XYZ file of C-alpha atoms in Angstrom:
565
model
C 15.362 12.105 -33.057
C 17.312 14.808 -30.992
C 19.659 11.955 -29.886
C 21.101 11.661 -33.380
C 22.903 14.951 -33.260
C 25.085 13.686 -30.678
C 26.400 10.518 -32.319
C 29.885 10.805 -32.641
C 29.634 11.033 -36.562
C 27.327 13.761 -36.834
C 28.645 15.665 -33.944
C 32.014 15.771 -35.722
C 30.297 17.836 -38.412
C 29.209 20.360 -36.477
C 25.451 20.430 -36.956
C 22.892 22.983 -36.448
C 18.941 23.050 -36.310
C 18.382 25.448 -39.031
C 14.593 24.888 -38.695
C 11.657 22.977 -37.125
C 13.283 23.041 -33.647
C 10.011 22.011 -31.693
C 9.862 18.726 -33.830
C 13.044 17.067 -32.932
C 10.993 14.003 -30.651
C 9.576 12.629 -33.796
C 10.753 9.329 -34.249
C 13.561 8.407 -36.997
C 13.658 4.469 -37.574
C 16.341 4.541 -40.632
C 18.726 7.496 -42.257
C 18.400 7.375 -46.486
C 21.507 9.020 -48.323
C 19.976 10.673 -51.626
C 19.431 13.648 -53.638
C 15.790 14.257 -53.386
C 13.655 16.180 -56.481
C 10.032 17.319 -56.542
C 9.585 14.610 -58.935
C 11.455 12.048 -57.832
C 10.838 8.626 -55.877
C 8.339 9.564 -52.455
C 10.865 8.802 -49.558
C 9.695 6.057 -47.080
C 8.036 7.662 -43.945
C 9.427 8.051 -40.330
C 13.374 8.461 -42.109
C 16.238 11.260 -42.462
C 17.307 12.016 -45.439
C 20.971 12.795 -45.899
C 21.642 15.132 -48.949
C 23.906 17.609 -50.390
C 20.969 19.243 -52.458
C 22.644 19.564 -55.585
C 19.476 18.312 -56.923
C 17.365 20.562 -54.814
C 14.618 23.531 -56.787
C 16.071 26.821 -57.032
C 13.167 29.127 -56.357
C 11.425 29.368 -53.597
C 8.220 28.051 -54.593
C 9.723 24.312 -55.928
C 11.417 24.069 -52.567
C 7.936 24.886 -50.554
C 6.106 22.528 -52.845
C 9.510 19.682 -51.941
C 9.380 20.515 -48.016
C 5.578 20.079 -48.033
C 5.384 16.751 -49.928
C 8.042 15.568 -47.749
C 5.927 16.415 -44.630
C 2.987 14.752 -45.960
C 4.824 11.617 -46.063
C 6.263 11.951 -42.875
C 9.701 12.314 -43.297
C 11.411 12.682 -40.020
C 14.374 15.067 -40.723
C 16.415 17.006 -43.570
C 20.150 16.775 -43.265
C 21.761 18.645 -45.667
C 25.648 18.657 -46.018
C 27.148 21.879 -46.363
C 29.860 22.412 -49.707
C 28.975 21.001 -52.780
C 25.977 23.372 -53.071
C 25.747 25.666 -50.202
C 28.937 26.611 -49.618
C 28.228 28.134 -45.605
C 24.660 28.111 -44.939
C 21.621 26.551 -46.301
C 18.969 29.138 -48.541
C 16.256 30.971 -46.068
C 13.402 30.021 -48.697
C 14.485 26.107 -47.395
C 14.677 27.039 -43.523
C 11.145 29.089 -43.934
C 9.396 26.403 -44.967
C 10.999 24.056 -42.934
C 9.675 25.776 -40.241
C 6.505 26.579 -41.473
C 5.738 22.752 -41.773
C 7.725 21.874 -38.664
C 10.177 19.712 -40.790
C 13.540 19.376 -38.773
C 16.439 20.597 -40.919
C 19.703 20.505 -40.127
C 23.408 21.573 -41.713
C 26.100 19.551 -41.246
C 28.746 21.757 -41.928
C 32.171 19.603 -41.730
C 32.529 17.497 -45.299
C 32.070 13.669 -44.914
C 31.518 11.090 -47.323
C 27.176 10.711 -47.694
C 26.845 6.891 -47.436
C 29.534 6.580 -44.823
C 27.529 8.945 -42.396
C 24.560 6.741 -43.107
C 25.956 3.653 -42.667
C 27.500 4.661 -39.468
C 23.982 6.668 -38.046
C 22.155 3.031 -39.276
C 24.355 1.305 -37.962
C 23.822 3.155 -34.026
C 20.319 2.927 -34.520
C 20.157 -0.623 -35.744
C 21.967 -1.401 -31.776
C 19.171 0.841 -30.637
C 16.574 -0.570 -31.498
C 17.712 -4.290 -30.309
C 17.837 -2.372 -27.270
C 14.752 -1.160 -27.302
C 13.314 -4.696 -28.382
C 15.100 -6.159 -25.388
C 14.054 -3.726 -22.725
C 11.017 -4.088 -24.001
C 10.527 -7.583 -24.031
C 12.061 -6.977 -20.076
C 9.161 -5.004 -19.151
C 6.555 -7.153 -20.335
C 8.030 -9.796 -18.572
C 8.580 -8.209 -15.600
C 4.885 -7.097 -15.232
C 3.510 -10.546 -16.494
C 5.753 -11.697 -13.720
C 4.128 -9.485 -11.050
C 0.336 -9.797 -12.943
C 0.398 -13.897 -12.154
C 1.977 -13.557 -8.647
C -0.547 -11.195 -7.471
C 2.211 -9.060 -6.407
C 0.545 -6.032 -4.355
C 0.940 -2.365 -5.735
C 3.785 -1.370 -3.832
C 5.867 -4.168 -5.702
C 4.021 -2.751 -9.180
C 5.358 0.974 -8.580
C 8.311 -0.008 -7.242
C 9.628 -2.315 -10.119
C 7.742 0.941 -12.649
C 10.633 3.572 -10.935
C 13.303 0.980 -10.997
C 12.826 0.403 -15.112
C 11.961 4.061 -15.810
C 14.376 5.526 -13.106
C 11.648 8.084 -12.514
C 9.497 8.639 -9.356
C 6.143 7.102 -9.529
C 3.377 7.682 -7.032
C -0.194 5.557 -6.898
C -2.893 7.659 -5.699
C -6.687 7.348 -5.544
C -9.354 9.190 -6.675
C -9.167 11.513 -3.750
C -5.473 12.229 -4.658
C -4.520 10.327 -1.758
C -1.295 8.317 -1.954
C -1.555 4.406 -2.253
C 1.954 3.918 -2.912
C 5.426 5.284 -4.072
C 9.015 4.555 -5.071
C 10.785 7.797 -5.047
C 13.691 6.789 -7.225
C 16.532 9.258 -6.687
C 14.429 12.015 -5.238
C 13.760 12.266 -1.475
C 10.810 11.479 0.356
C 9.683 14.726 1.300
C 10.282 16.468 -1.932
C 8.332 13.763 -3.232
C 5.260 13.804 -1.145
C 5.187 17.701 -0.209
C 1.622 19.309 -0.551
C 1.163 15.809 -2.630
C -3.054 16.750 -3.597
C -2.487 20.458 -4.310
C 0.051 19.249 -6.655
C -1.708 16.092 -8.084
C -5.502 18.098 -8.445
C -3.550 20.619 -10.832
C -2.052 18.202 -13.144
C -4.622 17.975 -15.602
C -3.721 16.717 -19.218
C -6.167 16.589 -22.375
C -6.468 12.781 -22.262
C -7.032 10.082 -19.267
C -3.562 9.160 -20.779
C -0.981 11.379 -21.485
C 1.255 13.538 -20.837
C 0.972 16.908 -18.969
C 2.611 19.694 -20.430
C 3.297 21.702 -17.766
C 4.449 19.697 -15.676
C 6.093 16.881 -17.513
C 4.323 14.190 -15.422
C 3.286 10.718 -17.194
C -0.382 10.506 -16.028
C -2.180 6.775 -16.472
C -5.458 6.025 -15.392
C -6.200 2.699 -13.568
C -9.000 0.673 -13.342
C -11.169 -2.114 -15.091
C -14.332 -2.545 -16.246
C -15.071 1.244 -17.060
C -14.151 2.229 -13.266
C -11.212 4.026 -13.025
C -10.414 3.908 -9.010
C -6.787 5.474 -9.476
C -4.361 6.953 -10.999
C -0.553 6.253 -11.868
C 2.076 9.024 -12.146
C 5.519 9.276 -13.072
C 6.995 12.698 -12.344
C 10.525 13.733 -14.239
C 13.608 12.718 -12.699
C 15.559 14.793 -10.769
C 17.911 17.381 -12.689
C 21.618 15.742 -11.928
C 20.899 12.913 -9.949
C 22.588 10.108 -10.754
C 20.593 7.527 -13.265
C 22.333 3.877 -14.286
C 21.412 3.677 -18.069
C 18.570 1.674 -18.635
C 18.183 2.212 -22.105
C 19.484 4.042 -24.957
C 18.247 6.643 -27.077
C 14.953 7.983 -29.007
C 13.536 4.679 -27.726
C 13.665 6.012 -23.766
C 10.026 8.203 -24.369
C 8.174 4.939 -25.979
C 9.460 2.340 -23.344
C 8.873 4.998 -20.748
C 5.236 5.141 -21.553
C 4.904 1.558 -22.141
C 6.473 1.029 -18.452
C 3.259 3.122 -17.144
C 0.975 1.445 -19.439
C 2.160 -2.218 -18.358
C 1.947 -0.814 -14.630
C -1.370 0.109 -14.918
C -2.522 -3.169 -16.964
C -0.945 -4.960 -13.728
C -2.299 -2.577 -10.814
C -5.923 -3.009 -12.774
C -5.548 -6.637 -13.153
C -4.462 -7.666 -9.712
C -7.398 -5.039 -8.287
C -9.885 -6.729 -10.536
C -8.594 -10.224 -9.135
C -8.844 -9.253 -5.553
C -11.466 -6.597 -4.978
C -12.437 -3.184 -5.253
C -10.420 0.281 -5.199
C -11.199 -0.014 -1.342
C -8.710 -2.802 -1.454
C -6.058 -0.390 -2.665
C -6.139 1.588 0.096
C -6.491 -1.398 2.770
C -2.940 -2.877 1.199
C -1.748 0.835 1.794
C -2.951 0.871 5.463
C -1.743 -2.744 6.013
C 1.503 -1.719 4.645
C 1.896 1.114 6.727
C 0.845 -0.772 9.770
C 3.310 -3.228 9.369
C 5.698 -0.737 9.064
C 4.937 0.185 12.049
C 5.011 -2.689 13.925
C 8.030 -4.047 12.393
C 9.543 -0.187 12.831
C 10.758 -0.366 9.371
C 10.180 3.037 8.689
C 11.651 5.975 10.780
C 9.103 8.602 12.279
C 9.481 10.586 10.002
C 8.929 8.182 7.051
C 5.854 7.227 8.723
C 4.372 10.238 9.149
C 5.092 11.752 5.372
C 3.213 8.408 4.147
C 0.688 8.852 6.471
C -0.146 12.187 5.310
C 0.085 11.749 2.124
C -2.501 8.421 2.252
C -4.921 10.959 4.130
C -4.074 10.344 7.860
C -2.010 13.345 9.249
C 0.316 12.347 12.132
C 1.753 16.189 12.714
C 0.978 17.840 15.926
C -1.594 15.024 16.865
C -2.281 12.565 19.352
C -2.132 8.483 17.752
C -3.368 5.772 19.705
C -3.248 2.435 18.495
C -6.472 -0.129 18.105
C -6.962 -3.688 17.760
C -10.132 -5.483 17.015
C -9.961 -9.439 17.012
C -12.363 -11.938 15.986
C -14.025 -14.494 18.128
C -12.599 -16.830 16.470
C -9.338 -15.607 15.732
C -7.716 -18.992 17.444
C -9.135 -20.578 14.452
C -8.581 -20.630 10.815
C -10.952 -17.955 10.114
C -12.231 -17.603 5.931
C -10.817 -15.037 4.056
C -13.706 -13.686 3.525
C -15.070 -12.886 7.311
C -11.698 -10.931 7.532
C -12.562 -8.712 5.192
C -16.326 -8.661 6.818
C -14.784 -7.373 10.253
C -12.298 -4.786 8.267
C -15.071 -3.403 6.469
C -17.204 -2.829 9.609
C -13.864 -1.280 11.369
C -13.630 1.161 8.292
C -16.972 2.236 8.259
C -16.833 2.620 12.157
C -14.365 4.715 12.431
C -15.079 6.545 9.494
C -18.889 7.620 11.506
C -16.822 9.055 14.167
C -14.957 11.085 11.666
C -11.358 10.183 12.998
C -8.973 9.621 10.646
C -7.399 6.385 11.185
C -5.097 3.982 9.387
C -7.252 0.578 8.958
C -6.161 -2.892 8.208
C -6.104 -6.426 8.874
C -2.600 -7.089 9.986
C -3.114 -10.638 10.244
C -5.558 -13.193 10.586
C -9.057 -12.077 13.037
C -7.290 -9.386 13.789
C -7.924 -5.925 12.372
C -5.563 -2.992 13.747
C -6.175 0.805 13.829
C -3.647 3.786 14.303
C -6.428 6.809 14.951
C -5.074 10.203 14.223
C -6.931 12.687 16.765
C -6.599 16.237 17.096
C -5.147 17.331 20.801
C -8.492 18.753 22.137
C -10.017 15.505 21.123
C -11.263 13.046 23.870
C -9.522 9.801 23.352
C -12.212 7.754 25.396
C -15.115 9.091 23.949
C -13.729 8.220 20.314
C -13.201 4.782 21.142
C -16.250 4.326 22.907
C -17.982 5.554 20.155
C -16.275 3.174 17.556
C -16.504 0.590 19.745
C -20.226 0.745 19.540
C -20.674 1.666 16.364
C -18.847 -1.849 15.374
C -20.889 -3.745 17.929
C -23.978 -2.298 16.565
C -22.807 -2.957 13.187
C -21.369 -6.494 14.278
C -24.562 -7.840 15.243
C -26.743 -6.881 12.321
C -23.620 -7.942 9.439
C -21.213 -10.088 10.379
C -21.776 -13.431 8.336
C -20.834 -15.933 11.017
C -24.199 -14.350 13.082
C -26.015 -16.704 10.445
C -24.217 -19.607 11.075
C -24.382 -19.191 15.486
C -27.772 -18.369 15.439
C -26.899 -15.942 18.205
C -26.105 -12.034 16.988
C -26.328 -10.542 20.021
C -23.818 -13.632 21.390
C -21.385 -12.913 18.095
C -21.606 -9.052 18.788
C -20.472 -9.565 22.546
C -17.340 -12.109 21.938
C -15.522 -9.471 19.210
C -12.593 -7.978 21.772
C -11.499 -3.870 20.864
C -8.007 -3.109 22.921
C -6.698 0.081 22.908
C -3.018 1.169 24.101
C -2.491 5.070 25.169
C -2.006 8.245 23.065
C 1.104 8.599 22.204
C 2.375 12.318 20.822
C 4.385 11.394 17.652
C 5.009 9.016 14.964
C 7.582 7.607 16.133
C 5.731 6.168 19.613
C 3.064 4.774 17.397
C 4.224 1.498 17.398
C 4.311 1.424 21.290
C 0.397 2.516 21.000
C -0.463 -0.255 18.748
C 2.148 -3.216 20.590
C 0.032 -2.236 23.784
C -3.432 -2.818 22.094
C -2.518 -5.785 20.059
C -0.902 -7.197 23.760
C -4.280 -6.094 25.171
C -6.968 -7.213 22.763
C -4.827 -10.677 22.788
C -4.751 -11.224 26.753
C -8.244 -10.522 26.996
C -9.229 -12.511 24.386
C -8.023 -15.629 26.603
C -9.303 -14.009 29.752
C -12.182 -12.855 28.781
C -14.868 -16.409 29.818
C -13.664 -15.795 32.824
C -13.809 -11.498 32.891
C -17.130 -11.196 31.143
C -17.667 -9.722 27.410
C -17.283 -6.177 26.857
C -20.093 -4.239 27.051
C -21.723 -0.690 26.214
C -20.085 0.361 29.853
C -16.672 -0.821 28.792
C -16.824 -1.776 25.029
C -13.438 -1.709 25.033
C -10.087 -2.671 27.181
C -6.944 -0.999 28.114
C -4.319 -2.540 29.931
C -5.476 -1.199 33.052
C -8.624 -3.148 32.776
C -6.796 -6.753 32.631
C -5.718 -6.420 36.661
C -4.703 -9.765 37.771
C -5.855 -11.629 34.822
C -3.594 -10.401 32.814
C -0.899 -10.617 34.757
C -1.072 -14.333 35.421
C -1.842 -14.525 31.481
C 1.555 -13.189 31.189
C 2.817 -15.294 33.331
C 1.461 -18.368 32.675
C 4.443 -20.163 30.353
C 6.123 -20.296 34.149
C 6.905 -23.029 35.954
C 6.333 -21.409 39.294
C 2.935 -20.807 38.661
C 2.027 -24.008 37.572
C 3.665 -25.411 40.772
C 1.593 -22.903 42.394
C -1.504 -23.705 40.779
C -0.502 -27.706 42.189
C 0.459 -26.671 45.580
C -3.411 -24.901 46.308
C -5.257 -27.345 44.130
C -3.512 -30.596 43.016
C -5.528 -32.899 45.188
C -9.333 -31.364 44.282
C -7.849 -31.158 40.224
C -7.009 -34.397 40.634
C -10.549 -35.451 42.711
C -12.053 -34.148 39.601
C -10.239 -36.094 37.110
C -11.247 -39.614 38.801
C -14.540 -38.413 39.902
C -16.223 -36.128 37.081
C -17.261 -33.874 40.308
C -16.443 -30.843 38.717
C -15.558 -29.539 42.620
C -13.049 -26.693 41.494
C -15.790 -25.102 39.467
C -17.874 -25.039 42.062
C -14.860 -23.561 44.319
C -14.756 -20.885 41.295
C -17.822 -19.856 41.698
C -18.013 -19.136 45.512
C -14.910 -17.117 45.264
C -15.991 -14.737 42.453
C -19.290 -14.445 44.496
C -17.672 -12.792 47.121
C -17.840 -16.254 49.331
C -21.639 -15.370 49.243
C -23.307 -19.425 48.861
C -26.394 -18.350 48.218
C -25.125 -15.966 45.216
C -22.857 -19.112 44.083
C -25.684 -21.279 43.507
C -27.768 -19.091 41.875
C -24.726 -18.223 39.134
C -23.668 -21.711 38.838
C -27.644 -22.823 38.420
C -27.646 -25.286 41.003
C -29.808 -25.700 44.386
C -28.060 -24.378 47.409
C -27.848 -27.921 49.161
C -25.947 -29.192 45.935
C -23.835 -25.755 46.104
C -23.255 -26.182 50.423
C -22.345 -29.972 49.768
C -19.849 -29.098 47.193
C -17.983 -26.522 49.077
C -18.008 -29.126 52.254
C -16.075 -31.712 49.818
C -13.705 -29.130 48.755
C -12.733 -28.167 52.546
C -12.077 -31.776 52.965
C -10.122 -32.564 50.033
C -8.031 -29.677 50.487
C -8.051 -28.943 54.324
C -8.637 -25.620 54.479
C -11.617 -23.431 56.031
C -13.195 -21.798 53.039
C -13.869 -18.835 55.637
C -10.724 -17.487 55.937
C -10.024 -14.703 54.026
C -6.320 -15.437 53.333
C -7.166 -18.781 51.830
C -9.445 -18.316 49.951
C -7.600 -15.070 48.271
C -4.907 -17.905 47.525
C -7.005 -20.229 46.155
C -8.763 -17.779 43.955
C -5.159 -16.622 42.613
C -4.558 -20.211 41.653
C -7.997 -20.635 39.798
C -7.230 -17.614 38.279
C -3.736 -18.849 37.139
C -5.077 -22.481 36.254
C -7.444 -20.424 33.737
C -4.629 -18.162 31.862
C -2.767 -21.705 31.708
C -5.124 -24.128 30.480
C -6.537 -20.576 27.779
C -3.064 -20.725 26.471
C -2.611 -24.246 25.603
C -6.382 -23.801 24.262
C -4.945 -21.080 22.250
């Protein structure tokens, strides 16, 4: 109601809040032009009267008894026109109990006609509240809008600041940040000592409003779990605000903004899981980001932080874990499976880590360690920990029949440490480039296991070079020039020589140990090996050879895993 001392009208007549300061937010929905008597007609609630109070009691007790039956009905305000009673000021009797029941009253002290000032003050509040009905009707449409396209939280909290022009900040129940939209204030001011300043906002209702303060505080959840909590902080004192909408109505549509917010955040959590999936959109977010490098170093870091993963004055190194079958379509579902086990993983070695799936099979980590901390042994640890896990959870293990197989085939990369935010996304390129090369290598490298549960780039060797390479049409002319005519002995024959070929090389040209790894006799191995001299014309015991025939097979593999892939 504050708002209607500046109208142009009223402020012409110079007015002044004679008493009930503290109660100028109540709402005023019409002004009434009258002379008001103890006796006379009750007034309708939630208006102003406009009076000259000629017809006003002239002892003290009458105008107590007037001010107080006025209250009870809720009048909103008193304006009283200075002159044709009260000459300069209004009688203290009137401004004591005005106060003492918290009734604004106000003296307009420059003459104007009665029902002219009320028709113009209607006829500004009329246009307000078709406003009001319009941006209201805007923000129930915008969140429906967002509610039925699923749209993630970040979308939710950013279209909340953009109506409201306020900062809002998503957090969890351990005051960690989900999400934000700043508004007009930075970043950093924003997120700065974020849970010291979130654990002391308090207020008297899981709604409401905190006094001290001034933050909007909505709780979010469904079901009678609350997993979060949505806050809108005031804006910033000059910064400039487009007008959204106009007058007394700002407070109401400001709390139905966080109310609609939180209806949507609830309602697309109770659609597609738990409060853990909160924070997994908040890591996959960030981890995009980072990939993507959509956010500076900086950026990154402050986020990070603030969602519980500090990046100052640490060490990152980026993760990948990829499903067997992440060639495949692989179900929704078994996604999540693998995140979870990644999250809990990590969380046992008590590393904080960003954790996500960043896109189908394939689940990436950005681990926060402290500088004294061992990067091997934390990754060897997780590693295991998901294996372990892997074998005894992972839903497909039901379907294979094999859980010890399943457990073997998941791939964990890792890229180097890497000393600040803004390297990160080097870390996690090299682990996703890792994890993906030996994915294709790895029938011909062997599974990881509790010696090496995990790779690094120095572990692909020539592998992953040729996988690299393999999109090159020098290599495949290579690959013809050492073993066109025994490829092409196979094809008419079904003699399956060049496997044979395979195996003898990776033996260490050691027959015997060829047969037995191939599971054939040692004449059937010795006979192969004879055809393969002959078809190719080379002596299979000369070193130089046979090194160039075994880079071939190992180029023929990275070729024919790609087009598999």
């Amino acid at each position: 109601m504050a708002d209607l001392l500046t109208i142009d009208v009223v402020a012409r007549t110079g007015p002044v809040v004679v008493a009930g300061q503290n109660s100028l937010s109540r709402t005023a929905e019409w002004v009434e032009a009258t002379e008001i008597t103890e006796t006379g007609q009750i007034p309708t609630p939630h208006r102003v009267i406009l009076t000259c109070g000629v017809t006003l009691p002239d002892d003290s007790v009458g105008l107590r008894r007037l001010v107080k039956k006025l209250r009870e009905v809720d009048v909103s305000a008193v304006f009283v026109l200075l002159g044709p009673r009260y000459v300069s000021a209004l009688p203290p009797p009137l401004a004591q109990a005005a106060d003492h029941y918290q009734l604004p009253l106000v003296a307009l002290g420059q003459a104007a006609q009665l029902s002219t000032l009320a028709q113009h003050i209607n006829s500004v509040l009329l246009n307000r509240r078709v406003t009001a009905l319009a941006a209201a009707d805007t923000i129930h449409r915008t969140f429906n809008e967002l509610t039925v396209e699923g749209a993630g939280h970040w979308a939710v909290v950013h279209h909340a600041a953009e109506l409201s022009q306020r900062p809002v900040v998503l957090e969890n129940l351990g005051h960690q940040v989900l999400s934000y939209a700043s508004a007009d204030q930075s970043p950093s001011d924003l997120l700065a000592d974020w849970e010291e300043r979130s654990r002391r906002v308090r207020p008297s209702s899981p709604t409401g409003h905190d006094e001290h303060s001034s933050w909007l505080i909505e709780d979010v959840g469904a079901r009678g779990q609350t997993w979060g909590r949505l806050l809108m902080l005031p804006a910033t004192p000059h910064a400039h605000r487009r007008q959204t909408w106009e007058g007394g109505a700002g407070p109401e549509l400001t709390r139905l903004v966080m109310q609609r917010a939180a209806d949507a955040l609830a309602l697309n959590q109770l659609v597609g899981g738990n409060e853990e999936r909160a924070e997994r959109q908040a890591h996959a977010d960030l981890l995009r980001s980072v990939l993507t490098h959509s956010l500076t170093g900086q950026e990154l870091a402050l986020r990070a932080h603030a969602a519980g993963v500090p990046m100052q004055r640490r060490r990152l190194v980026g993760a990948v874990v990829q499903h067997p079958s992440t060639s495949k379509p692989v179900p929704v579902q078994e996604d999540r499976h693998l995140e979870h086990l990644a999250v809990t993983a990590i969380r046992r070695t008590g590393t904080p880590a960003l954790v996500a799936a960043v896109h189908t099979g394939t689940i990436a980590l950005l681990l926060s360690l402290d500088p004294h901390d061992n990067e091997d042994k934390v990754l060897k640890s997780f590693s295991l920990i998901l294996r372990q896990q892997a074998r005894l959870i992972l839903p497909q293990s039901k379907r294979d029949g094999d859980r010890d197989a399943l457990e073997a085939q998941l791939v964990i990369g890792a890229g180097p440490a890497v000393e600040s935010a803004q390297q990160a996304r080097d870390s996690l390129s090299a682990a996703l480039e890792t994890a993906g090369v030996f994915l294709h290598i790895r029938p011909h490298t062997g599974p990881q296991t509790e010696g090496t549960p995990y790779a690094t780039a120095q572990d692909l060797h020539l592998p992953g070079l040729l996988h690299s390479l393999r999109d090159d049409s020098r290599v495949h002319r290579y690959i013809e020039n050492e073993l066109g005519p025994l490829l092409d002995h196979d094809a008419r024959h079904s003699t399956h020589l060049t496997v044979a070929l395979a195996y003898y090389l990776d033996q260490g040209r050691n027959k015997t140990a060829a047969a037995e790894a191939a599971h054939m006799s040692r004449p059937s191995m010795y006979d192969k090996l004879e055809r393969v001299q002959r078809i190719l014309a080379v002596d299979l015991n000369e070193p130089r050879t046979c090194l160039s025939l075994q880079v071939a097979i190992h180029a023929l593999n990275a070729v024919r895993a790609g087009s598999d892939g």
